[in-house]
Amino acid sequence: MDRVSSFDEPLKKLLGGATAKVMAEHLDLHTVGDLLHHYPRRYEERGKLTALADLPLDEHVTVVAQVADARILTFNNGRGKRLEVTLTDGSGRLQLVFFGHGVHKPHKELLPGRQAMFAGKVSVFNRKMQLAHPTYQLLDASDADEATEAVDAFAGRLLPIYPACKQLDSWRIAKAVDAVLPSAQDAVDPLPASLREGRGFTPLPEALLKVHRPQTKADIEDAKARLKWDEAFVLQVALARRRYADTQLPAAARRPVADGLLDAFDAKLPFTLTEGQEKVSKEIFDDLATEHPMHRLLQGEVGSGKTMVALRAMLAVVDAGGQAAMLAPTEVLAQQHHRSITEMMGELAEGGMLGGSEQGTKVVLLTGSMGTAARRQALLDLVTGEAGIVIGTHALIEDKVQFHDLGLVVVDEQHRFGVEQRDALRSKGKQPPHLLVMTATPIPRTVAMTVFGDLETSVLDQLPAGRSPIASHVVPAKDKPHFLARAWERVREEVENGHQAYVVCPRIGDDAEEAEGKKGKAKKKAAEEDPEKRPPLAVLEIADELRRGALAGLTVEVLHGRMHPDEKDDVMRRFAAGDVDVLVATTVIEVGVNVPNATAMVIMDADRFGVSQLHQLRGRVGRGSAPGLCLLVSEAHEASPARARLSAVAATLDGFELSRIDLEQRREGDVLGQAQSGVRSSLRMLTVIDDEEVIAAAREEAVAIVAADPELEHLPELRTVLAALLDKDREEYLDKG
């Protein structure tokens, strides 16, 4: 067997079909290499017990603990049996519960004083943490062969606890790892020898052995240091090669001209740019003046003035004889950008029209739902070059759309946009156009170095003058229903003071979804028994309830993605004009919607949204001179991770701080971004949030190696590992990034 192929061996061959199937379906592990890179989440010391006091709610956990007592209780007039076992570890107690016929075996085995490993999902019952029907393996029973084996294997050793699933316990994964561990000898080492020796790293086969079967804590540290480096380094080499290839591409330099469109625009601005906007604009203009395509990421807080910076870059390109395209993720946002850009430009956006300015250009909108005549005119304006700026949705990417000379592509809200779509737009230029990617989701530096590692980064961190503070509060609707009633009173007060409000729900809701078939009834029953299982609150239902109840008498309208674009635009226009008091919407309002008079936002089922999404939504209020208010309504249990997340959002308005908290809570494994690449994560050991130094150092080494040997001709092992990591999909992802 050659060096690579044993890693590519399907698990089915070594572990049998049933186990391999569970591993593939539930843990995404398919080959020997996959399993060897499925590292333990943590280690337990035999004889030293897990901290039961800080078990996470709703997570599948494995604990090593001691039985304190066990008793059988009867219910239903003696017809039903329940076994309750209390575990202890010195730090806290945990209840186990077994029902029905499942009580006999554990009742015989789980005697006070016995030690075992238990695996199950942590829930709360009667305010106590519990595991219902956990699987377990005794660690000190001498009567069962398997248990004796477990004692021999684990006596005096560190017990690896693997990321597991309901269908496969940690200790069964450990057994599977034992079966494939001999293959660790075949690992191809990606680190150049000089780098490995210079940094004193453990050889890769040894690191794999140490991470799965450590003898000491020092073994674990050794292995982790080595495996983290590999991940950071291989990824940074891929990104460095991508950046190197980009610097080899040709592009037309676009330099602004004196007394052109940009100067005319700057002259009529009613305010001065912030220092941050000046600095970032300079970085962008310097890039545009080179003969290689710019690849820049512009990140800035909600409302920090990114659109202004992007517009000035677009005007500079038009001055230089090119065209600029701005790509927005939704029609609502494309229309909003078109409206605000034409307003900001005034007569400069009416080039070639009566009353338009001499230096002006045409600014056109292109979306999928436009009428045929308007669409035909827009396409004509693009191909003739009459329109210098086009703003649109992915309709811009269709084959029919031809440009006269596309010089700059601005992509708004990168994370909403498929890589293929961006690439398709870039291929419309005679030469690759310059690319500016904007995001209002603050990204910690390390993530920017990995996810967007092929883009140069600019950050806008000052808010323009005149933005108001936003107060945020969590409203625990379940524990304190009167808090929710007060929330609606606050909305009413804001409206009475001449302001407007948003109410955001996770779902649209309609009759089709609520079909009263068997399924619908079953769902309803499940939801009544367990509120956690109820479907998320819906726009249509909440809007109805509010009109009839808490907000009766106010103008309440809805906005969601299934409405006809004209309807959406109409509602947004009326809301912007102040004719609508309360807008009940889905997250279509998350990015870019700008109504300075809207001061309050109530987010229903707030725990069903991510941290950065909540931060984005909240950024829609407090955009004028009046202070903003954001109320996060949740039925989540006070001790749950969901509530901790909401409290964190309520506690700070700093998006960078929140993105850090978000990462810490998710402990992301997937830095290449499942949504973006559609492929499995390459990161198993590296946590982007904690390993900033490793990533920065790996980036430096990678840049040096790629500069000296772009094709990696002298590093065949590194090439092999890169090829395996960057299977076709991921290579394309990086290519298009």
XYZ file of C-alpha atoms in Angstrom:
737
model
C 0.000 0.000 0.000
C 1.518 3.348 -0.938
C 1.817 6.280 1.438
C -1.309 8.129 0.499
C -3.714 5.331 -0.226
C -4.034 3.939 3.322
C -5.439 7.363 4.336
C -7.896 7.137 1.429
C -9.059 3.653 2.452
C -12.870 3.643 3.017
C -13.812 2.996 6.666
C -16.211 0.254 5.549
C -13.236 -2.034 4.852
C -11.858 -1.757 8.381
C -14.910 -1.182 10.567
C -17.737 -2.976 8.785
C -20.694 -1.477 6.943
C -22.983 -0.558 9.866
C -20.439 1.503 11.843
C -19.062 3.097 8.667
C -22.597 4.120 7.638
C -23.261 5.854 10.979
C -19.873 7.599 10.792
C -20.567 8.837 7.265
C -24.131 9.986 7.903
C -23.798 11.512 11.342
C -20.149 12.541 11.682
C -19.205 13.101 8.033
C -16.283 10.650 8.319
C -15.668 8.496 5.246
C -12.003 7.433 5.069
C -9.244 6.323 7.415
C -7.733 9.817 7.102
C -11.045 11.418 8.110
C -11.215 9.306 11.263
C -7.572 9.953 12.174
C -8.350 13.667 11.937
C -11.445 13.288 14.149
C -9.625 14.398 17.283
C -10.795 13.987 20.874
C -12.732 17.013 22.111
C -11.109 16.703 25.546
C -9.562 14.106 27.870
C -10.655 12.732 31.238
C -8.178 11.469 33.771
C -9.086 8.066 35.101
C -9.899 8.502 38.781
C -10.431 12.233 38.339
C -14.054 13.020 37.619
C -15.736 15.373 35.169
C -17.089 18.681 36.390
C -20.804 17.925 36.403
C -21.496 21.451 37.625
C -20.861 23.051 34.239
C -22.457 20.719 31.728
C -23.926 22.522 28.715
C -27.688 22.259 28.262
C -29.049 20.540 25.121
C -25.680 19.085 24.180
C -24.655 15.484 23.739
C -22.043 14.892 26.452
C -19.868 12.104 27.769
C -19.080 12.177 31.496
C -17.052 9.987 33.800
C -18.656 9.907 37.237
C -19.475 7.849 40.295
C -22.888 6.507 41.319
C -24.027 8.076 44.614
C -27.393 6.314 44.848
C -29.998 4.573 42.708
C -33.673 3.952 43.429
C -36.695 2.586 41.584
C -39.873 4.673 41.773
C -43.318 3.624 40.621
C -46.016 5.764 39.028
C -49.458 5.230 37.396
C -50.653 3.276 40.466
C -47.647 0.996 40.338
C -47.996 0.159 36.638
C -44.989 2.230 35.525
C -41.395 2.028 36.782
C -38.678 4.637 36.743
C -35.058 4.208 37.830
C -33.404 7.367 39.134
C -29.626 7.317 39.563
C -27.686 10.199 41.112
C -24.090 10.701 39.956
C -21.522 12.746 41.794
C -18.060 14.039 40.990
C -17.239 16.403 43.827
C -18.256 19.461 41.785
C -21.932 18.721 41.442
C -24.627 16.096 41.017
C -26.395 14.809 37.923
C -29.580 12.809 37.717
C -29.981 9.860 35.309
C -33.399 8.490 34.542
C -34.416 5.165 32.925
C -38.028 4.101 32.184
C -40.030 0.959 31.586
C -38.258 -2.254 30.651
C -34.986 -0.331 30.434
C -34.608 -0.175 34.243
C -33.549 -3.752 35.036
C -29.992 -3.912 33.670
C -28.843 -0.492 34.981
C -30.503 -1.244 38.356
C -28.281 -4.332 38.698
C -25.113 -2.608 37.421
C -25.207 0.981 38.630
C -24.586 0.366 42.298
C -23.406 3.110 44.685
C -19.632 3.590 44.439
C -19.393 2.264 40.876
C -17.588 4.393 38.318
C -18.629 4.562 34.648
C -18.694 6.624 31.487
C -22.164 7.952 30.631
C -23.284 9.534 27.360
C -26.520 11.339 26.588
C -28.191 14.690 25.982
C -28.367 17.108 28.904
C -31.872 18.363 29.686
C -33.566 20.073 32.615
C -36.407 18.448 34.547
C -37.867 20.015 37.690
C -35.023 22.537 37.665
C -32.413 19.744 37.821
C -29.937 18.728 35.126
C -30.554 15.199 33.880
C -29.656 12.620 31.246
C -32.618 10.494 30.124
C -31.759 6.915 29.083
C -28.012 7.506 28.728
C -25.760 4.784 27.352
C -22.969 3.874 29.744
C -19.847 1.767 30.112
C -18.662 0.601 33.507
C -15.028 1.347 34.287
C -14.596 -0.800 37.367
C -16.808 -3.849 37.048
C -14.982 -7.135 36.984
C -17.869 -9.340 35.859
C -18.266 -8.161 32.226
C -15.498 -8.852 29.707
C -16.014 -5.558 27.965
C -15.751 -3.675 31.241
C -12.509 -5.510 32.139
C -11.146 -4.541 28.750
C -12.202 -0.953 29.412
C -10.384 -0.967 32.751
C -7.214 -2.331 31.143
C -7.398 0.182 28.333
C -8.090 3.126 30.563
C -6.348 2.317 33.839
C -4.054 5.165 34.736
C -4.501 6.685 31.257
C -6.081 9.788 29.862
C -9.503 8.922 28.447
C -10.093 10.570 25.077
C -13.644 11.938 24.814
C -14.565 12.199 21.125
C -17.145 14.451 19.474
C -19.950 11.873 19.330
C -23.556 11.557 18.280
C -26.629 9.806 19.593
C -25.989 6.811 17.312
C -22.317 6.379 18.247
C -20.839 6.877 21.718
C -17.410 8.298 22.379
C -16.001 4.945 23.518
C -17.176 3.183 20.340
C -15.417 5.880 18.320
C -12.296 5.262 20.439
C -12.429 1.559 19.475
C -12.757 2.461 15.787
C -9.741 4.787 16.111
C -7.727 1.889 17.587
C -8.476 -0.087 14.433
C -7.133 2.613 12.101
C -4.287 3.965 14.265
C -1.570 1.807 12.597
C -2.229 3.791 9.385
C -0.936 6.943 11.117
C 2.533 5.771 10.029
C 1.537 6.516 6.410
C 0.740 10.185 7.026
C 2.221 12.498 4.391
C 3.991 15.357 6.162
C 3.142 18.725 4.579
C 5.705 20.791 6.501
C 9.039 21.413 4.765
C 11.802 19.736 6.820
C 13.557 23.040 7.546
C 10.350 24.539 8.930
C 9.554 21.440 11.007
C 13.017 21.271 12.523
C 13.327 25.027 12.920
C 10.165 25.129 15.022
C 10.900 21.872 16.844
C 7.668 20.115 15.822
C 6.859 16.458 16.531
C 6.769 14.315 13.325
C 3.203 13.935 12.011
C 2.686 10.162 12.606
C 3.827 10.629 16.199
C 1.525 13.639 16.640
C -1.480 11.580 15.470
C -0.562 8.799 17.877
C -0.165 11.234 20.757
C -3.435 13.080 20.122
C -5.492 9.871 20.144
C -3.628 7.850 22.791
C -1.653 10.245 25.000
C 0.357 8.869 27.909
C 0.785 12.290 29.512
C -0.627 15.791 29.271
C 2.621 16.884 27.607
C 1.830 14.434 24.775
C -1.470 16.221 24.170
C 0.180 19.662 24.059
C 2.879 18.400 21.658
C 0.330 16.868 19.325
C -1.977 19.892 19.373
C 0.820 22.339 18.638
C 1.845 20.276 15.614
C -1.650 19.582 14.230
C -2.775 23.196 14.606
C 0.260 24.333 12.672
C -0.452 21.911 9.838
C -4.004 23.188 9.445
C -3.070 26.856 9.588
C -0.093 26.410 7.296
C -1.763 24.354 4.554
C -4.684 26.775 4.407
C -2.392 29.823 4.336
C -0.295 28.277 1.539
C -3.494 27.775 -0.484
C -4.462 31.413 0.098
C -0.943 32.726 -0.592
C -0.892 30.862 -3.924
C -4.280 32.384 -4.726
C -3.024 35.897 -3.960
C 0.150 35.283 -5.961
C -1.908 34.144 -8.981
C -4.050 37.286 -8.684
C -0.994 39.541 -8.795
C -0.113 37.919 -12.136
C -3.474 38.875 -13.720
C -3.722 41.995 -15.874
C -6.289 44.738 -15.179
C -6.889 48.223 -16.510
C -5.639 50.869 -14.075
C -8.488 53.271 -13.247
C -7.291 56.657 -12.017
C -9.754 59.452 -11.160
C -9.478 62.536 -13.374
C -9.361 66.121 -12.107
C -12.646 68.061 -12.294
C -14.558 64.928 -13.184
C -17.583 63.209 -11.714
C -15.896 62.404 -8.373
C -14.802 66.019 -7.779
C -18.268 67.295 -8.697
C -19.813 64.783 -6.271
C -17.422 65.673 -3.418
C -18.117 69.369 -3.947
C -21.849 68.926 -3.326
C -21.522 66.672 -0.238
C -23.290 68.369 2.693
C -20.798 66.881 5.199
C -17.141 65.977 5.423
C -15.963 62.377 5.246
C -14.787 60.783 8.501
C -11.062 60.156 8.940
C -11.768 56.440 8.486
C -13.584 57.021 5.198
C -10.683 59.158 3.917
C -8.126 56.511 4.872
C -10.075 53.589 3.360
C -10.816 55.573 0.179
C -7.092 56.180 -0.262
C -6.371 52.423 0.076
C -9.000 51.703 -2.570
C -7.837 54.429 -4.981
C -4.230 53.189 -4.678
C -5.404 49.674 -5.619
C -7.493 50.937 -8.541
C -4.461 52.744 -9.962
C -2.468 49.493 -10.387
C -2.489 47.192 -13.396
C -3.534 44.141 -11.361
C -7.091 43.606 -10.160
C -7.877 44.958 -6.695
C -9.248 42.319 -4.302
C -10.315 44.212 -1.224
C -12.664 43.480 1.655
C -14.285 46.548 3.183
C -15.770 45.802 6.557
C -17.497 48.305 8.731
C -20.146 48.554 11.371
C -23.739 48.995 10.350
C -24.029 52.663 9.370
C -20.301 53.429 9.231
C -20.653 54.828 5.705
C -19.446 51.918 3.541
C -21.898 52.792 0.744
C -20.409 56.294 0.519
C -16.882 54.857 0.201
C -18.034 52.345 -2.432
C -19.893 55.028 -4.398
C -16.806 57.275 -4.539
C -14.784 54.306 -5.865
C -17.453 53.696 -8.526
C -17.415 57.362 -9.549
C -13.616 57.290 -9.875
C -13.898 54.295 -12.234
C -16.567 56.063 -14.318
C -14.236 59.101 -14.513
C -11.557 56.797 -15.884
C -13.863 55.646 -18.670
C -15.059 52.377 -17.104
C -18.331 51.093 -15.659
C -19.094 49.937 -12.122
C -21.572 47.289 -10.998
C -22.936 46.913 -7.495
C -24.338 43.520 -6.601
C -26.892 43.265 -3.761
C -28.268 40.046 -2.253
C -31.982 40.981 -2.376
C -34.293 43.101 -4.550
C -35.318 45.194 -1.529
C -31.678 46.055 -0.961
C -30.880 46.663 -4.642
C -33.815 49.088 -4.880
C -32.785 50.778 -1.648
C -29.166 51.219 -2.872
C -30.421 52.557 -6.205
C -32.672 55.022 -4.437
C -30.048 56.254 -1.954
C -27.273 56.492 -4.596
C -29.408 58.485 -7.040
C -30.481 60.754 -4.157
C -26.860 61.287 -3.060
C -25.769 62.043 -6.646
C -28.723 64.276 -7.586
C -28.376 65.669 -11.112
C -25.031 63.815 -11.475
C -27.100 60.605 -11.808
C -28.953 61.981 -14.802
C -26.188 61.989 -17.405
C -27.530 62.506 -20.928
C -30.947 63.561 -19.615
C -32.599 66.938 -19.746
C -31.489 68.904 -16.687
C -28.759 66.350 -16.002
C -25.223 67.470 -15.275
C -22.456 67.763 -17.910
C -20.192 65.434 -15.921
C -23.104 63.144 -14.993
C -23.674 59.499 -15.850
C -26.691 57.254 -15.876
C -27.380 55.051 -12.833
C -29.555 52.066 -13.744
C -31.281 49.372 -11.711
C -31.485 45.789 -12.960
C -33.522 43.164 -11.078
C -35.276 39.964 -12.086
C -38.784 41.336 -11.656
C -38.466 44.449 -13.838
C -40.906 44.949 -16.710
C -39.658 44.016 -20.204
C -39.389 47.594 -21.508
C -37.467 48.912 -18.491
C -35.211 45.881 -18.599
C -34.500 46.270 -22.315
C -33.585 49.932 -21.797
C -31.277 49.092 -18.858
C -29.486 46.388 -20.908
C -29.067 48.826 -23.786
C -27.619 51.510 -21.469
C -25.068 48.976 -20.188
C -23.875 47.706 -23.554
C -23.519 51.200 -25.038
C -21.758 52.529 -21.937
C -24.466 55.177 -21.462
C -24.896 53.870 -17.897
C -21.724 54.238 -15.844
C -23.212 52.614 -12.748
C -25.556 49.638 -12.504
C -27.065 48.331 -9.290
C -28.754 44.968 -9.274
C -29.341 41.513 -7.887
C -27.988 38.303 -9.399
C -30.036 39.255 -12.506
C -26.831 41.132 -13.424
C -25.075 37.831 -13.945
C -27.316 36.428 -16.672
C -25.703 35.790 -20.041
C -27.812 38.477 -21.707
C -26.181 41.224 -19.637
C -23.255 42.763 -21.556
C -21.104 45.678 -20.422
C -19.327 48.273 -22.534
C -16.249 48.224 -20.228
C -16.725 46.798 -16.730
C -14.011 48.197 -14.459
C -15.205 47.610 -10.881
C -17.495 45.118 -9.174
C -18.765 45.987 -5.690
C -20.358 43.061 -3.846
C -22.550 44.008 -0.886
C -22.919 41.548 1.983
C -20.466 38.962 0.721
C -21.743 36.158 2.968
C -25.077 36.198 1.153
C -23.509 35.730 -2.215
C -22.438 32.499 -3.860
C -18.874 32.334 -5.083
C -19.960 31.218 -8.566
C -22.171 34.293 -8.882
C -19.311 36.642 -8.094
C -17.080 34.866 -10.548
C -19.681 35.063 -13.317
C -19.889 38.826 -12.913
C -16.118 39.205 -12.870
C -15.872 37.343 -16.181
C -17.931 40.072 -17.887
C -15.030 42.506 -18.096
C -12.621 42.633 -21.058
C -9.952 42.055 -18.430
C -10.690 40.993 -14.841
C -12.368 44.019 -13.188
C -11.325 45.322 -9.785
C -13.296 43.772 -6.903
C -14.511 45.420 -3.702
C -16.380 43.192 -1.255
C -18.369 44.911 1.512
C -19.696 43.410 4.714
C -21.354 44.880 7.783
C -20.684 41.675 9.720
C -17.576 42.522 11.717
C -14.935 39.854 11.265
C -12.163 39.298 13.820
C -8.694 39.718 12.326
C -7.894 35.995 12.385
C -11.065 35.098 10.523
C -10.309 37.774 7.957
C -6.865 36.145 7.548
C -8.477 32.765 6.895
C -11.956 33.070 5.404
C -11.033 36.134 3.363
C -7.328 35.406 3.258
C -7.110 36.185 -0.440
C -8.506 39.709 0.031
C -6.740 42.762 1.425
C -8.785 44.140 4.321
C -9.937 47.694 5.066
C -11.888 48.468 8.240
C -14.265 51.367 8.903
C -14.664 51.511 12.651
C -15.874 55.075 13.251
C -19.557 55.852 13.129
C -20.427 59.088 11.321
C -21.580 61.968 13.520
C -25.280 62.029 14.342
C -25.814 58.296 14.955
C -27.716 57.645 18.191
C -27.099 55.050 20.898
C -29.282 51.916 20.936
C -30.516 50.427 24.224
C -30.990 46.630 24.063
C -32.861 44.406 26.523
C -33.786 40.720 26.726
C -37.519 40.131 27.289
C -38.080 36.691 28.909
C -41.607 36.112 27.562
C -42.086 32.746 29.250
C -40.900 33.542 32.784
C -42.273 37.107 32.810
C -45.214 37.571 30.407
C -45.838 41.098 31.765
C -42.436 42.100 30.292
C -43.793 41.291 26.815
C -46.917 43.365 27.463
C -44.631 46.246 28.478
C -42.611 45.778 25.242
C -45.741 46.443 23.156
C -46.511 49.495 25.324
C -43.019 50.824 24.539
C -43.666 50.377 20.793
C -46.925 52.317 21.174
C -45.082 55.108 23.046
C -42.477 55.395 20.266
C -45.263 55.702 17.655
C -47.075 58.309 19.777
C -43.823 60.300 19.814
C -43.905 60.393 16.019
C -41.528 57.452 15.423
C -41.866 53.995 13.840
C -41.015 50.419 14.785
C -39.993 47.068 13.326
C -41.155 43.673 14.585
C -39.005 40.817 13.258
C -40.063 37.136 13.109
C -38.066 34.094 11.953
C -40.786 32.714 9.646
C -43.329 33.992 7.103
C -46.154 31.536 7.939
C -49.154 30.820 5.735
C -52.005 28.364 5.382
C -49.978 25.846 3.404
C -47.489 25.535 6.242
C -50.201 25.116 8.821
C -52.097 22.447 6.843
C -54.437 20.715 9.265
C -53.559 17.276 7.970
C -52.276 14.476 10.221
C -48.826 16.035 10.116
C -50.150 19.422 11.207
C -52.057 17.918 14.126
C -49.082 15.821 15.205
C -46.859 18.923 15.106
C -49.394 20.903 17.119
C -49.615 18.179 19.759
C -45.796 17.941 19.970
C -45.582 21.716 20.329
C -48.130 21.744 23.153
C -46.213 19.037 25.020
C -42.820 20.630 24.453
C -42.720 24.370 23.661
C -39.129 23.947 22.388
C -40.601 21.992 19.476
C -43.123 24.626 18.433
C -42.469 26.204 15.037
C -40.835 29.650 15.104
C -43.221 32.603 15.283
C -44.487 33.829 11.920
C -44.871 37.304 10.403
C -48.448 36.848 9.172
C -49.737 35.507 12.511
C -47.934 38.052 14.701
C -49.071 40.948 12.472
C -52.664 39.712 12.795
C -52.408 39.368 16.586
C -50.897 42.843 16.950
C -53.558 44.496 14.767
C -56.292 42.899 16.847
C -54.601 43.250 20.232
C -51.584 45.076 21.618
C -51.173 47.527 18.687
C -54.820 47.943 17.643
C -55.395 51.294 15.980
C -51.852 51.603 14.587
C -50.967 51.028 10.909
C -49.300 47.602 10.900
C -47.920 46.243 7.579
C -45.939 43.127 6.652
C -42.802 42.624 4.548
C -41.352 39.254 3.549
C -39.549 37.498 0.725
C -42.601 35.852 -0.817
C -44.324 39.147 -1.670
C -44.305 40.478 -5.216
C -41.350 42.893 -5.664
C -43.696 45.807 -6.462
C -45.612 45.128 -3.251
C -42.359 45.007 -1.270
C -41.167 48.246 -2.780
C -44.517 49.887 -2.099
C -44.487 48.863 1.581
C -40.866 50.034 1.991
C -41.647 53.384 0.340
C -44.660 53.953 2.604
C -42.665 52.933 5.670
C -39.822 55.273 4.658
C -42.376 58.063 4.111
C -43.791 57.555 7.615
C -47.221 56.274 6.483
C -46.721 52.910 8.229
C -46.301 52.831 12.042
C -45.096 49.254 12.518
C -43.463 46.956 9.971
C -43.667 43.236 10.804
C -40.962 41.562 8.717
C -38.627 38.633 8.254
C -34.872 39.233 8.010
C -35.325 40.833 4.569
C -34.750 44.070 6.496
C -31.453 42.787 7.930
C -29.125 44.559 5.552
C -29.171 48.035 4.169
C -32.705 49.151 4.986
C -32.396 52.769 6.075
C -35.333 54.538 7.748
C -33.935 57.116 10.207
C -37.358 57.656 11.826
C -37.616 53.994 12.934
C -36.474 53.928 16.564
C -37.760 50.656 18.040
C -37.345 47.023 17.113
C -38.887 43.949 18.737
C -37.271 40.648 17.669
C -39.566 37.678 18.337
C -37.970 34.281 19.090
C -34.668 36.146 19.160
C -32.857 32.965 20.250
C -33.547 31.497 16.784
C -31.194 34.050 15.172
C -27.395 34.113 15.182
C -25.395 36.775 17.036
C -24.250 38.650 13.937
C -27.775 38.515 12.510
C -29.188 40.099 15.676
C -26.498 42.778 15.515
C -27.354 43.470 11.866
C -31.069 43.700 12.612
C -30.514 46.005 15.571
C -28.488 48.311 13.306
C -31.723 49.247 11.539
C -32.805 51.469 14.472
C -31.095 54.511 15.988
C -30.135 55.724 12.501
C -31.500 59.221 13.093
C -31.148 61.736 15.883
C -33.504 59.898 18.315
C -32.117 57.050 20.465
C -32.905 53.470 19.392
C -34.469 50.633 21.371
C -34.065 46.917 20.609
C -36.050 44.278 22.550
C -34.986 40.633 22.226
C -37.998 38.445 23.032
C -37.230 34.850 23.977
C -38.802 31.832 25.630
C -35.432 30.138 26.101
C -34.573 28.773 29.547
C -32.544 31.167 31.681
C -29.584 28.769 31.952
C -29.478 27.909 28.248
C -26.669 28.855 25.815
C -29.340 30.648 23.724
C -30.112 33.042 26.566
C -26.396 33.612 27.222
C -26.068 34.598 23.572
C -28.915 37.108 23.823
C -27.508 38.643 27.007
C -24.185 39.116 25.219
C -25.902 40.941 22.343
C -27.832 43.136 24.787
C -24.639 43.974 26.670
C -22.583 45.514 23.841
C -22.990 47.465 20.607
C -19.449 46.611 19.484
C -19.802 44.333 16.480
C -16.201 43.099 16.659
C -16.673 42.105 20.298
C -19.887 40.286 19.339
C -18.286 38.444 16.447
C -15.658 37.222 18.908
C -18.362 36.046 21.344
C -20.217 34.409 18.476
C -17.132 32.452 17.462
C -16.366 31.450 21.036
C -19.862 30.118 21.459
C -19.970 28.270 18.167
C -16.345 27.114 18.452
C -16.413 27.078 14.687
C -14.687 24.159 13.114
C -15.311 25.344 9.633
C -13.377 28.378 8.644
C -13.740 27.851 4.939
C -17.416 28.416 5.632
C -19.873 25.650 4.847
C -22.194 28.160 3.212
C -19.522 29.480 0.936
C -17.697 26.385 -0.167
C -20.233 23.594 0.132
C -17.443 21.279 1.221
C -16.314 19.725 4.459
C -14.245 21.672 6.884
C -10.516 21.269 6.765
C -10.131 22.623 10.277
C -10.359 20.139 13.105
C -7.910 21.403 15.708
C -7.441 25.067 14.957
C -9.851 27.465 16.625
C -9.648 30.718 14.782
C -10.506 32.724 17.853
C -7.715 31.409 20.123
C -4.923 30.720 17.683
C -4.224 34.159 16.302
C -0.443 33.804 16.728
C -0.355 30.410 15.015
C -2.355 31.747 12.051
C -0.251 34.908 11.739
C 3.027 32.948 11.916
C 1.764 30.337 9.440
C 0.722 33.099 7.065
C 4.208 34.613 7.164
C 5.898 31.267 6.452
C 3.386 30.505 3.685
C 3.965 33.848 1.947
C 7.746 33.324 2.012
C 7.502 29.776 0.648
C 5.095 30.722 -2.167
C 7.198 33.761 -3.150
C 10.259 31.519 -3.486
C 8.491 28.591 -5.184
C 4.974 29.486 -6.478
C 4.370 26.028 -7.976
C 5.814 24.215 -4.895
C 8.048 22.211 -7.243
C 10.539 21.501 -4.474
C 7.873 20.513 -1.931
C 6.043 17.485 -3.381
C 4.569 16.452 0.037
C 3.035 19.874 0.558
C 1.605 19.682 -2.972
C 0.058 16.264 -2.233
C -1.581 17.458 0.999
C -2.855 20.639 -0.676
C -4.387 18.572 -3.452
C -6.194 16.426 -0.878
C -7.422 19.443 1.116
C -8.355 21.444 -1.936
C -10.375 18.803 -3.627
C -11.989 20.203 -6.735
C -14.833 22.020 -4.961
C -12.683 23.776 -2.443
C -10.057 24.707 -4.999
C -12.808 26.358 -7.028
C -14.057 28.104 -3.910
C -10.643 29.621 -3.276
C -10.245 30.394 -6.959
C -13.405 32.403 -6.992
C -13.008 33.915 -3.574
